[in-house]
mmCIF file of C-alpha atoms in Angstrom:
data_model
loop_
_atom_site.group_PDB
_atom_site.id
_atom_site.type_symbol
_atom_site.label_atom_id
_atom_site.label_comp_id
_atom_site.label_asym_id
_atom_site.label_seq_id
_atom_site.Cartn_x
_atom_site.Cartn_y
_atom_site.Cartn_z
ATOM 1 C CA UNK D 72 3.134 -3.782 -11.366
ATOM 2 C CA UNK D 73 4.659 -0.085 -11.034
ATOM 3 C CA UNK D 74 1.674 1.729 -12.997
ATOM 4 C CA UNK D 75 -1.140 1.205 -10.196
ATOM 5 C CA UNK D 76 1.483 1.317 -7.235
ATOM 6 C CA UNK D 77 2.336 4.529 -9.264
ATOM 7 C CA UNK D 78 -1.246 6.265 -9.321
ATOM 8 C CA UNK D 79 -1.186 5.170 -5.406
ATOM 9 C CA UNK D 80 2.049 7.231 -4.575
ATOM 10 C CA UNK D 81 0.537 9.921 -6.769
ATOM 11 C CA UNK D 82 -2.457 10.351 -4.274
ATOM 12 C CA UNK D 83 -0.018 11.450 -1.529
ATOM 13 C CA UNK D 84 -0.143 8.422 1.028
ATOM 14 C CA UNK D 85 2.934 7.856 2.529
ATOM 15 C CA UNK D 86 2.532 4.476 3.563
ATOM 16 C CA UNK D 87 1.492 1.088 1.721
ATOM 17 C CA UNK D 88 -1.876 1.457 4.187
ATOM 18 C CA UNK D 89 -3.549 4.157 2.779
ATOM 19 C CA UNK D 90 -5.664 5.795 5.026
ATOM 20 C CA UNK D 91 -4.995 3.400 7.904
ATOM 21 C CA UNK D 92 -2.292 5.714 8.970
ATOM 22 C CA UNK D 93 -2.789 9.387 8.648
ATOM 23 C CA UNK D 94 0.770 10.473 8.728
ATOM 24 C CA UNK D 95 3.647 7.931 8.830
ATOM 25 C CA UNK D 96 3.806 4.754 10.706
ATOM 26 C CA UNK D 97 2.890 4.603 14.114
ATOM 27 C CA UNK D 98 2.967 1.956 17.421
ATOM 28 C CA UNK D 99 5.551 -1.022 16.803
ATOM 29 C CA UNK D 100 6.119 -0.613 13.292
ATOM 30 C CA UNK D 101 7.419 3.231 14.146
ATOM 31 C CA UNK D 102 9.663 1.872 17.174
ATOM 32 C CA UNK D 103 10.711 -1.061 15.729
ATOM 33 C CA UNK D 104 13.472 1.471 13.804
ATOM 34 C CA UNK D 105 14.588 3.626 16.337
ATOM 35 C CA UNK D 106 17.446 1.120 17.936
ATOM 36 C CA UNK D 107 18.462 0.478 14.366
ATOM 37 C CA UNK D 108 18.458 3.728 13.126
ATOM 38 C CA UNK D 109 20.520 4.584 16.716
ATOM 39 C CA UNK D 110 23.814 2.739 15.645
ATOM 40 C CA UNK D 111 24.229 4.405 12.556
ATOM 41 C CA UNK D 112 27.564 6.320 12.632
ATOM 42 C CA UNK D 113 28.415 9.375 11.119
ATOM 43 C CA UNK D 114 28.384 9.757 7.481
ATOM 44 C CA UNK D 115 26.412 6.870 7.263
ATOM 45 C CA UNK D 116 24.438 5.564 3.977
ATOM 46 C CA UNK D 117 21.278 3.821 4.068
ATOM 47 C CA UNK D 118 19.509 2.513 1.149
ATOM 48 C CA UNK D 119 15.423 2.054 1.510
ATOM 49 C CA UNK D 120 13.971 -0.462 -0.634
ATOM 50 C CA UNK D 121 10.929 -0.141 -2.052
ATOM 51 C CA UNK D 122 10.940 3.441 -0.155
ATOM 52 C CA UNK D 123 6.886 4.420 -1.471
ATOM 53 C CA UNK D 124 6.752 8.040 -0.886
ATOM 54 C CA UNK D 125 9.600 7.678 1.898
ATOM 55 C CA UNK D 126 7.861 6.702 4.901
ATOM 56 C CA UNK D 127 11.598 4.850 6.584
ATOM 57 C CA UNK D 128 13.347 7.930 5.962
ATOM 58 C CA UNK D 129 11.191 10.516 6.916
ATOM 59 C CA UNK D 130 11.500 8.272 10.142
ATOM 60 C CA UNK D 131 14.790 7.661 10.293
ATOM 61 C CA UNK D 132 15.436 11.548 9.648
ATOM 62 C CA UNK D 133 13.147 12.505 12.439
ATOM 63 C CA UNK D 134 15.224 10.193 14.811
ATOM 64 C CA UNK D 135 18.543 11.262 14.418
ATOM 65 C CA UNK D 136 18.012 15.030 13.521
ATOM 66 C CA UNK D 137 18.247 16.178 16.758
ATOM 67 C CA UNK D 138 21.715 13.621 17.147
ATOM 68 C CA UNK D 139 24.765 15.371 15.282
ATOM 69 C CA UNK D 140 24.901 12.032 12.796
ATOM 70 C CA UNK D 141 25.152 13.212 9.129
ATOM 71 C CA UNK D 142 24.565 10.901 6.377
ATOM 72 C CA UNK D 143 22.525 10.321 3.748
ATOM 73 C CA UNK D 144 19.389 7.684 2.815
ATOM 74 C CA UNK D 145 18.678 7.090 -0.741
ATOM 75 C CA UNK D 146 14.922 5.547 -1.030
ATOM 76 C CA UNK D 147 14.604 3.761 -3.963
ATOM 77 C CA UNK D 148 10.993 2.315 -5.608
ATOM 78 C CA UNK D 149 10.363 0.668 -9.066
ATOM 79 C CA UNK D 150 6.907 3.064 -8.850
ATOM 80 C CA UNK D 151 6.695 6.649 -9.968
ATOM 81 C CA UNK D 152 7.368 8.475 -6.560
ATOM 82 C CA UNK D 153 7.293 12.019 -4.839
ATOM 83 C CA UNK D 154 10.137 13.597 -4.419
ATOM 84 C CA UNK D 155 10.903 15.505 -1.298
ATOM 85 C CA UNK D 156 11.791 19.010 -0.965
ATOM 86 C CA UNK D 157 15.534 19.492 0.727
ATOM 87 C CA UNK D 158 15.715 20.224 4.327
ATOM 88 C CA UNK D 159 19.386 22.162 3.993
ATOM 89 C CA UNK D 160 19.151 23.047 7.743
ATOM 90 C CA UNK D 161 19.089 19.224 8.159
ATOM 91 C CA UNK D 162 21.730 17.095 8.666
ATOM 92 C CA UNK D 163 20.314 13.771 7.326
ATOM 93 C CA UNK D 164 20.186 13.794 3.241
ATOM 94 C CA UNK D 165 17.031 11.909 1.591
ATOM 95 C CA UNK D 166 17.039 11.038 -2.206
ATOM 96 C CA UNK D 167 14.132 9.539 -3.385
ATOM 97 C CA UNK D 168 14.123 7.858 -6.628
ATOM 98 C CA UNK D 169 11.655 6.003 -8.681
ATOM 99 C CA UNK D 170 11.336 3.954 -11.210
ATOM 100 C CA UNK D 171 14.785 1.599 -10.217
ATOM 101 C CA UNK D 172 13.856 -2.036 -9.637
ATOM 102 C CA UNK D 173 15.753 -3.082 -6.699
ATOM 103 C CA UNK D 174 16.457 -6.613 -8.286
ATOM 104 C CA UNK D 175 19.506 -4.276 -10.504
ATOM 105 C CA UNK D 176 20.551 -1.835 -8.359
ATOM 106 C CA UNK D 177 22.033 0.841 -10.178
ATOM 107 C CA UNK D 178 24.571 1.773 -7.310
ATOM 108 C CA UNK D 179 28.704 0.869 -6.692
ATOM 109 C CA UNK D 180 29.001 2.284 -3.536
ATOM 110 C CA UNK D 181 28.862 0.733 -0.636
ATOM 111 C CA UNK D 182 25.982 1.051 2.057
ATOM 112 C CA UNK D 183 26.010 0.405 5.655
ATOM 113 C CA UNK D 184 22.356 -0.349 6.272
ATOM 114 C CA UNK D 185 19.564 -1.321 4.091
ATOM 115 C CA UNK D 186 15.897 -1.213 5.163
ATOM 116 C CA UNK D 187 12.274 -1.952 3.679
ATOM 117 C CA UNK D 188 9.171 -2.232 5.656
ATOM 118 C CA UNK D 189 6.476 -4.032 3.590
ATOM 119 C CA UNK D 190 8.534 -3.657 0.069
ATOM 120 C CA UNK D 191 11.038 -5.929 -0.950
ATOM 121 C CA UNK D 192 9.054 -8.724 -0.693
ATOM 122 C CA UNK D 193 6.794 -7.967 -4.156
ATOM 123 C CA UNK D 194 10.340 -8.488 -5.752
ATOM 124 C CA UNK D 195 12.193 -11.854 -7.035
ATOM 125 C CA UNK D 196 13.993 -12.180 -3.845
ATOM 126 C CA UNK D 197 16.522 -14.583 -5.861
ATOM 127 C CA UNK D 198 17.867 -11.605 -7.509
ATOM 128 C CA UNK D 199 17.326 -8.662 -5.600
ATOM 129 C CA UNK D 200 18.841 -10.022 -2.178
ATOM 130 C CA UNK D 201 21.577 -10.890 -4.318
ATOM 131 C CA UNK D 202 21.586 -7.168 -5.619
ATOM 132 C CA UNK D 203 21.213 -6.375 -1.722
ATOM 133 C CA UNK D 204 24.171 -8.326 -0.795
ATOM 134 C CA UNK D 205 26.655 -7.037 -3.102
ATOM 135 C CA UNK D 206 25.782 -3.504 -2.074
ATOM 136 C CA UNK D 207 26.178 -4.192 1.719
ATOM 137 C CA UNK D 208 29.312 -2.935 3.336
ATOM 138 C CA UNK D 209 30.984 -5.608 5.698
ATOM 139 C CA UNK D 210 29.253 -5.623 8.729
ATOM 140 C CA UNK D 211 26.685 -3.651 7.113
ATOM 141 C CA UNK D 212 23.250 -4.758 8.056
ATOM 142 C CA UNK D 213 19.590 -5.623 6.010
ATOM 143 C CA UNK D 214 16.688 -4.949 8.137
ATOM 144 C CA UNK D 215 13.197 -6.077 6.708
ATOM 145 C CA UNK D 216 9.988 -6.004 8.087
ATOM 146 C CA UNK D 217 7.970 -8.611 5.689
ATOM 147 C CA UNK D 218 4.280 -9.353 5.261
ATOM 148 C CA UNK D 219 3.831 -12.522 7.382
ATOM 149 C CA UNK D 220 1.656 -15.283 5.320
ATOM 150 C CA UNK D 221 -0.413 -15.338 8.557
ATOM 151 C CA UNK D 222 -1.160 -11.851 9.872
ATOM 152 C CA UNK D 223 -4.285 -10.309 10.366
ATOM 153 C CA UNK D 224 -2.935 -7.638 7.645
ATOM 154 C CA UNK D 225 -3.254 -10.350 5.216
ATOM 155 C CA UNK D 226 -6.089 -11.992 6.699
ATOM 156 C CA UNK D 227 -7.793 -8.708 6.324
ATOM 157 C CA UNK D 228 -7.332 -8.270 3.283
ATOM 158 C CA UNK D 229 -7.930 -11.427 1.777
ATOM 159 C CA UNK D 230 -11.511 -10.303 3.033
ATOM 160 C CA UNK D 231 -11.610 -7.668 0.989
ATOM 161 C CA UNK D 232 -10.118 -9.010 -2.014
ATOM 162 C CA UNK D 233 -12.964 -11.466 -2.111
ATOM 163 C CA UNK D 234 -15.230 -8.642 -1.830
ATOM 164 C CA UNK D 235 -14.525 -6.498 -4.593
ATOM 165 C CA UNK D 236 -14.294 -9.577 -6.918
ATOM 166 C CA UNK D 237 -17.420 -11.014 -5.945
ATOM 167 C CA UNK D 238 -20.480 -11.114 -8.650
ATOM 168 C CA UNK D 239 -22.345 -9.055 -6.008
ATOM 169 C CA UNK D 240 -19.666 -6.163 -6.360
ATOM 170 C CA UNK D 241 -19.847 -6.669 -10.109
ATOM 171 C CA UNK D 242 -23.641 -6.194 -10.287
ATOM 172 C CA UNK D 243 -23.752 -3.261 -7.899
ATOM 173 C CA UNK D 244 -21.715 -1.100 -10.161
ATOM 174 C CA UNK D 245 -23.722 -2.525 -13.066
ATOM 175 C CA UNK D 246 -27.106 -1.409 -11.956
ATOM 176 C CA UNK D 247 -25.529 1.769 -11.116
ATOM 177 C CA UNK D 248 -24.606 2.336 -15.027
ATOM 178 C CA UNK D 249 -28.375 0.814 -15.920
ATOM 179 C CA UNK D 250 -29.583 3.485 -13.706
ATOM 180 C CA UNK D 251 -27.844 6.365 -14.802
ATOM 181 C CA UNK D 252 -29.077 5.827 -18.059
ATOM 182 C CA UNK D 253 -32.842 5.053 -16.824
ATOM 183 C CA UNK D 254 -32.548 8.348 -15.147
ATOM 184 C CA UNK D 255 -30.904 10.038 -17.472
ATOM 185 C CA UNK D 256 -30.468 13.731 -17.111
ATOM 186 C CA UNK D 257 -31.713 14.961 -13.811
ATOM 187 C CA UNK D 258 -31.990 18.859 -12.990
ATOM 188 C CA UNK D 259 -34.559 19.786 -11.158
ATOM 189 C CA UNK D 260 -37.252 18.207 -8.484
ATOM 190 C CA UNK D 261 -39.568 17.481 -11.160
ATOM 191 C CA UNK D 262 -36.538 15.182 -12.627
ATOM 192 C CA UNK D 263 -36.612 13.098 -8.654
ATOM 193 C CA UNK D 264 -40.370 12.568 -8.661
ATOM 194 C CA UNK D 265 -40.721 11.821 -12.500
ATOM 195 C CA UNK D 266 -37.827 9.212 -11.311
ATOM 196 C CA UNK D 267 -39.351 8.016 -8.202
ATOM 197 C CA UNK D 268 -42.551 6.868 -10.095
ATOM 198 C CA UNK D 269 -40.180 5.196 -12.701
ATOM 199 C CA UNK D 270 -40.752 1.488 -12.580
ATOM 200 C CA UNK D 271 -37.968 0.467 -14.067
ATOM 201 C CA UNK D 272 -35.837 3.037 -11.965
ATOM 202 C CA UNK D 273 -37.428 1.480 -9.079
ATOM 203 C CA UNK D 274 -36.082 -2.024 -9.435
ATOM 204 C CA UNK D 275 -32.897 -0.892 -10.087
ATOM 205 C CA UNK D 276 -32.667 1.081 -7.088
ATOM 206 C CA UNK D 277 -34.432 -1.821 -5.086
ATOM 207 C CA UNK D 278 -31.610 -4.076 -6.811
ATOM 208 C CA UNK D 279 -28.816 -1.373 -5.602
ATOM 209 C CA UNK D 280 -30.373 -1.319 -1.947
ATOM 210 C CA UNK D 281 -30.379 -5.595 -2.230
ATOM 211 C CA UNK D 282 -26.598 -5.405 -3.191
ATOM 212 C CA UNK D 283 -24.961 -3.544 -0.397
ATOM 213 C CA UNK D 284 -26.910 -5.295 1.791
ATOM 214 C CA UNK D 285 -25.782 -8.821 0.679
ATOM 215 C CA UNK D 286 -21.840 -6.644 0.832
ATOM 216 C CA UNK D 287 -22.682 -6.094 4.658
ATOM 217 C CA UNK D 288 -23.939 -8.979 5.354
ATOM 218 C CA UNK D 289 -20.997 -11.172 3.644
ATOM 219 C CA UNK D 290 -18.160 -8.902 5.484
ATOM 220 C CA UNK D 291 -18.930 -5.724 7.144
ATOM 221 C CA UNK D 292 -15.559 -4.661 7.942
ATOM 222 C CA UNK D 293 -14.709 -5.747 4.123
ATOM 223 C CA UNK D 294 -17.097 -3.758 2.867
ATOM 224 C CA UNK D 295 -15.950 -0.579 4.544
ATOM 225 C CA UNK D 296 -12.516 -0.933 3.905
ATOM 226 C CA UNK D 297 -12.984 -1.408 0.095
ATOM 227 C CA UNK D 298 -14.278 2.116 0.079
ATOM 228 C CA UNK D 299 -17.448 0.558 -2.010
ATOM 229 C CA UNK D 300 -20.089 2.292 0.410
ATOM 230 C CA UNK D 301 -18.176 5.705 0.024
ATOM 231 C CA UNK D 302 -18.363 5.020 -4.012
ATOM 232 C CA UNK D 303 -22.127 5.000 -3.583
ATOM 233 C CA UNK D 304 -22.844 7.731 -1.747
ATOM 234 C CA UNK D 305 -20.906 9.880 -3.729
ATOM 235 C CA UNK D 306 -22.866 8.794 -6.755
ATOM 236 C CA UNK D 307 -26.243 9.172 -4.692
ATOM 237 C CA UNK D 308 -25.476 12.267 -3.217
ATOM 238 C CA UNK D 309 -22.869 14.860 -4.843
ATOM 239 C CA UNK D 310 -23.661 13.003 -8.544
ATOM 240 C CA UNK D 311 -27.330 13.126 -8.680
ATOM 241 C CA UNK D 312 -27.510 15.972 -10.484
ATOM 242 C CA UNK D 313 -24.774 15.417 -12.568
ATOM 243 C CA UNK D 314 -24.750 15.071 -16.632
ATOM 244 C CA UNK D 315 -25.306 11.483 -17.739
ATOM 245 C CA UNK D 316 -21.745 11.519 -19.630
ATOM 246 C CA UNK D 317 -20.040 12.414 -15.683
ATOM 247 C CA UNK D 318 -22.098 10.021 -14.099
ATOM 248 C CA UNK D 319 -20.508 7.407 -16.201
ATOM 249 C CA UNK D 320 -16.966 8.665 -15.971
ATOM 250 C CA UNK D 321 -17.161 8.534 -12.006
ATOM 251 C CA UNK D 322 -18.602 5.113 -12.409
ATOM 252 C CA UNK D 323 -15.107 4.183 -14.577
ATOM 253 C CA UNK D 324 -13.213 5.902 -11.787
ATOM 254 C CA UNK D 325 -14.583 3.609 -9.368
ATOM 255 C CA UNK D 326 -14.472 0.562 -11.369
ATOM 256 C CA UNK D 327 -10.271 1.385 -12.039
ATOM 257 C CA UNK D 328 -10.233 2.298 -8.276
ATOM 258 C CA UNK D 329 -11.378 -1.350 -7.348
ATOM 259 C CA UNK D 330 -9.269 -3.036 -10.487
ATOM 260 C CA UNK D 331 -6.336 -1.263 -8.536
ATOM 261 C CA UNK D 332 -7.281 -2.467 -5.582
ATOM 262 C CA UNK D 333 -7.851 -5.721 -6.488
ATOM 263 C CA UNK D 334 -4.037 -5.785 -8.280
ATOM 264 C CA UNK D 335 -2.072 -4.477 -5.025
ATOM 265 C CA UNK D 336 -4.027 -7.118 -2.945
ATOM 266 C CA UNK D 337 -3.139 -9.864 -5.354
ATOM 267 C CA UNK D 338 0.141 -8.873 -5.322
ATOM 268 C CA UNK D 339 0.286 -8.433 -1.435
ATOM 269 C CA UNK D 340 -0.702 -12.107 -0.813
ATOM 270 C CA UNK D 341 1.805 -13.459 -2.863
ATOM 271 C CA UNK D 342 4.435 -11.318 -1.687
ATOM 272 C CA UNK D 343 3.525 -12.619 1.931
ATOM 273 C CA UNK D 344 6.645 -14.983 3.199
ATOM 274 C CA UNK D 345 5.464 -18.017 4.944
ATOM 275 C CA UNK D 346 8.603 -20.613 6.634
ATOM 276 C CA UNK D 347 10.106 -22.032 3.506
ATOM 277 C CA UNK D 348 10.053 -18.714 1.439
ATOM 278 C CA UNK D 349 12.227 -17.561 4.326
ATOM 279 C CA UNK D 350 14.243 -20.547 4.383
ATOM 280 C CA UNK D 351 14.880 -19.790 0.716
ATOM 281 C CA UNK D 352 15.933 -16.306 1.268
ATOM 282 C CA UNK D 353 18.418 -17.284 3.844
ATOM 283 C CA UNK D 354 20.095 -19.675 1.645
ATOM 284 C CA UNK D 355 20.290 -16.939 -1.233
ATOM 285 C CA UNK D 356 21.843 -14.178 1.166
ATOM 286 C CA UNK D 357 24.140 -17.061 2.991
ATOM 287 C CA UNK D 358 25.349 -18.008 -0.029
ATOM 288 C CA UNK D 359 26.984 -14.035 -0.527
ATOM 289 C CA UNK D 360 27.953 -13.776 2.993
ATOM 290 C CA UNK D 361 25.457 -12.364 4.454
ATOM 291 C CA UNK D 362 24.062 -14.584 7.836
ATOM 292 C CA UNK D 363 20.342 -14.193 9.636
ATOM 293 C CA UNK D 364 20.686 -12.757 12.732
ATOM 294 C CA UNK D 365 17.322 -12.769 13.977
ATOM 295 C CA UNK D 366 13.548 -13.800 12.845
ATOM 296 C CA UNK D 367 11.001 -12.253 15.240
ATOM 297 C CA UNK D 368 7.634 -11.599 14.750
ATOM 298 C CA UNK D 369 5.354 -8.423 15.422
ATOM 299 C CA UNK D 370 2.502 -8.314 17.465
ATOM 300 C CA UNK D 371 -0.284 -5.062 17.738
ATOM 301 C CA UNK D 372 -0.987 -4.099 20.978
ATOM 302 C CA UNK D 373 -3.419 -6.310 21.215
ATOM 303 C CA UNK D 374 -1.697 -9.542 20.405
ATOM 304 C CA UNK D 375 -2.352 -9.862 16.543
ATOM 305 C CA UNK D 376 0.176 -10.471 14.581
ATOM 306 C CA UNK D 377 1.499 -8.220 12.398
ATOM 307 C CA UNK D 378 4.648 -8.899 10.292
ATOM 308 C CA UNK D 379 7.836 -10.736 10.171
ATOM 309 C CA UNK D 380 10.670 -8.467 11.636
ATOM 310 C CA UNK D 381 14.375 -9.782 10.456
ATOM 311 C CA UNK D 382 18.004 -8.820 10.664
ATOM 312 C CA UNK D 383 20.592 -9.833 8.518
ATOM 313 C CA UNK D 384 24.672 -9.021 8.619
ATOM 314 C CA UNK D 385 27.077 -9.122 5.786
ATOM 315 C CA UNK D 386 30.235 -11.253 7.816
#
C-alpha cells in the first residue's frame, strides 16, 4: 500500500485530492477543525494519523499561531512523506514522520488530541484504534473525519475507477503503442504527411479518435478526472516528435500513473465506513475506554454529502 501513496506524496500534493484542492483544505472540511483545534491548551500534543504531507497541521498551526498556545503535532503516515522545514519563530512544533504504521504506534507518551481526515480508515481499525486508545490522555479526544460509504467522493470515484479499468481504456493506450511504432521516428513535415497517407496509421488513429469518444460518452466527468485526455494530448502534441524509445517510456508512465490510480481508488472504497463498520469501531474503542461522542455527517455547500465527521473521548 505505502509505495504508490509514496510516489503521490512525492509529487507535492498536500491533500489525499490531488489537484481538487490547490493548497490545503478548504470550505467545511477546513472549518470543521478550527473549534477543535480552539480547546487545545498550552503545551498541548496532537498526533495526526495518516498526516500525507501534513495537511491537519499546517491547519491547525495556522489557527493557533496567532493564539500564544505552544505545543507540538507529530503527523505520522505509513507512506514516504515530506518533511517540513522548521518555523523557529513559530510557536506550534510539526514533526512529520513516515513510514510508521499507525496500527503500532511507536510512541509512550501521552497525547491530548488525535486527528485524521480521510486516513485512518485504510488501516485495520481493530488494531490501530486500539493503538489510538492507549496513546490518548484521559479526557483526551480522537477526532476523525472518515470516507462515508455513500458520499459523492466515493460515488465519484467509483466512476472513475470503472473508467480506467475498462477494455476501452486498455485499448486506447494500446493503439497508442501500435502507433508509435507504425510511425516510428518522426522529425520533420515530410515524417506528418508520409504518416497521414499511412493506412495503417490511419486506422489506428481513427481507432484512438473512436476510443475517447466511447470514454466521453460512458462518463464525461470520469474521463476528465482520470487525467486520460491530458495523457493524450501530451502524447499528440509535446511527443510527436519525440524518439520512438521516449514515446514508449511516456506511454509506461501513463500506464503506472493509471495502475496507481486504480490502487488508491480500490483502496479508498474499501476504506469507506458504512453503519456497521462504525458500529464495530465503537465497540473496539469502548472496550479501552474511550466513548463516541458524536456521529455527524458533512454536507458541501450544496447539500452533497461529504464524509462522516466523529468525536470520540477517552473517560
Amino acid at each position: 500500500m505505502s509505495q504508490h501513496w509514496s510516489e503521490y506524496w512525492e509529487q507535492g500534493n498536500l491533500t489525499s485530492f490531488g489537484t481538487d484542492f490547490s493548497g490545503n483544505y478548504a470550505g467545511i472540511l477546513k472549518d470543521i477543525w478550527l473549534p477543535i483545534f480552539k480547546e487545545l491548551r498550552p503545551n498541548f500534543e496532537v498526533l495526526d494519523i495518516a498526516t500525507g504531507n501534513g495537511a491537519l497541521p499546517l491547519l491547525l498551526k495556522s489557527y493557533l499561531d496567532e493564539s500564544n498556545v505552544n505545543g507540538r503535532v507529530r503527523g505520522i503516515d505509513i507512506a514516504k512523506i515530506q518533511l517540513i522545514k522548521p518555523d523557529n519563530d513559530s510557536l506550534i512544533k510539526i514533526d512529520l514522520i513516515g513510514e510508521i504504521n499507525c496500527e503500532s504506534l511507536p510512541f509512550s507518551d501521552p497525547v491530548d488530541l488525535v486527528t485524521s481526515q480521510f486516513g485512518i480508515e485504510y488501516s485495520n481499525l481493530s488494531t490501530s484504534l486500539v493503538a489510538v486508545a492507549n496513546i490518548l490522555n484521559v479526557g483526551g479526544r480522537l477526532c476523525l473525519v472518515c470516507h462515508h460509504h455513500n458520499s459523492m467522493i466515493i460515488h465519484r470515484n467509483k466512476q472513475i475507477l470503472l473508467l480506467i479499468q475498462s477494455v476501452t481504456t486498455k485499448k486506447l493506450v494500446d493503439n497508442l503503442y501500435s502507433l508509435t511504432d507504425s510511425m516510428g521516428q518522426v522529425t520533420t513535415k515530410v515524417d506528418i504527411n508520409r504518416i497521414k497517407n499511412d493506412q495503417a496509421c490511419e486506422a489506428l488513429r481513427n481507432d484512438i479518435n473512436q476510443s475517447i469518444g466511447e470514454l466521453h460518452a460512458s462518463n464525461e466527468t470520469a474521463l476528465v478526472d482520470s487525467e486520460i485526455l491530458n495523457y493524450v494530448t501530451t502524447f499528440f502534441k509535446q511527443g510527436l516528435y519525440w524518439p520512438v524509445d521516449k514515446k514508449k517510456d511516456y506511454l509506461k508512465f501513463v500506464q503506472k500513473q493509471l495502475s496507481d490510480l486504480a490502487l488508491r481508488l480500490e483502496e479508498l472504497v474499501r476504506a469507506a465506513i458504512d453503519e456497521n463498520k462504525l458500529t464495530s469501531m465503537r465497540k473496539i474503542l469502548l472496550n479501552e475506554g474511550v466513548e463516541l461522542v458524536s456521529a455527524t455527517t458533512l454536507t458541501s455547500t450544496d447539500a452533497q454529502l461529504l464524509a462522516w465527521h466523529f468525536i470520540f473521548q477517552k473517560t
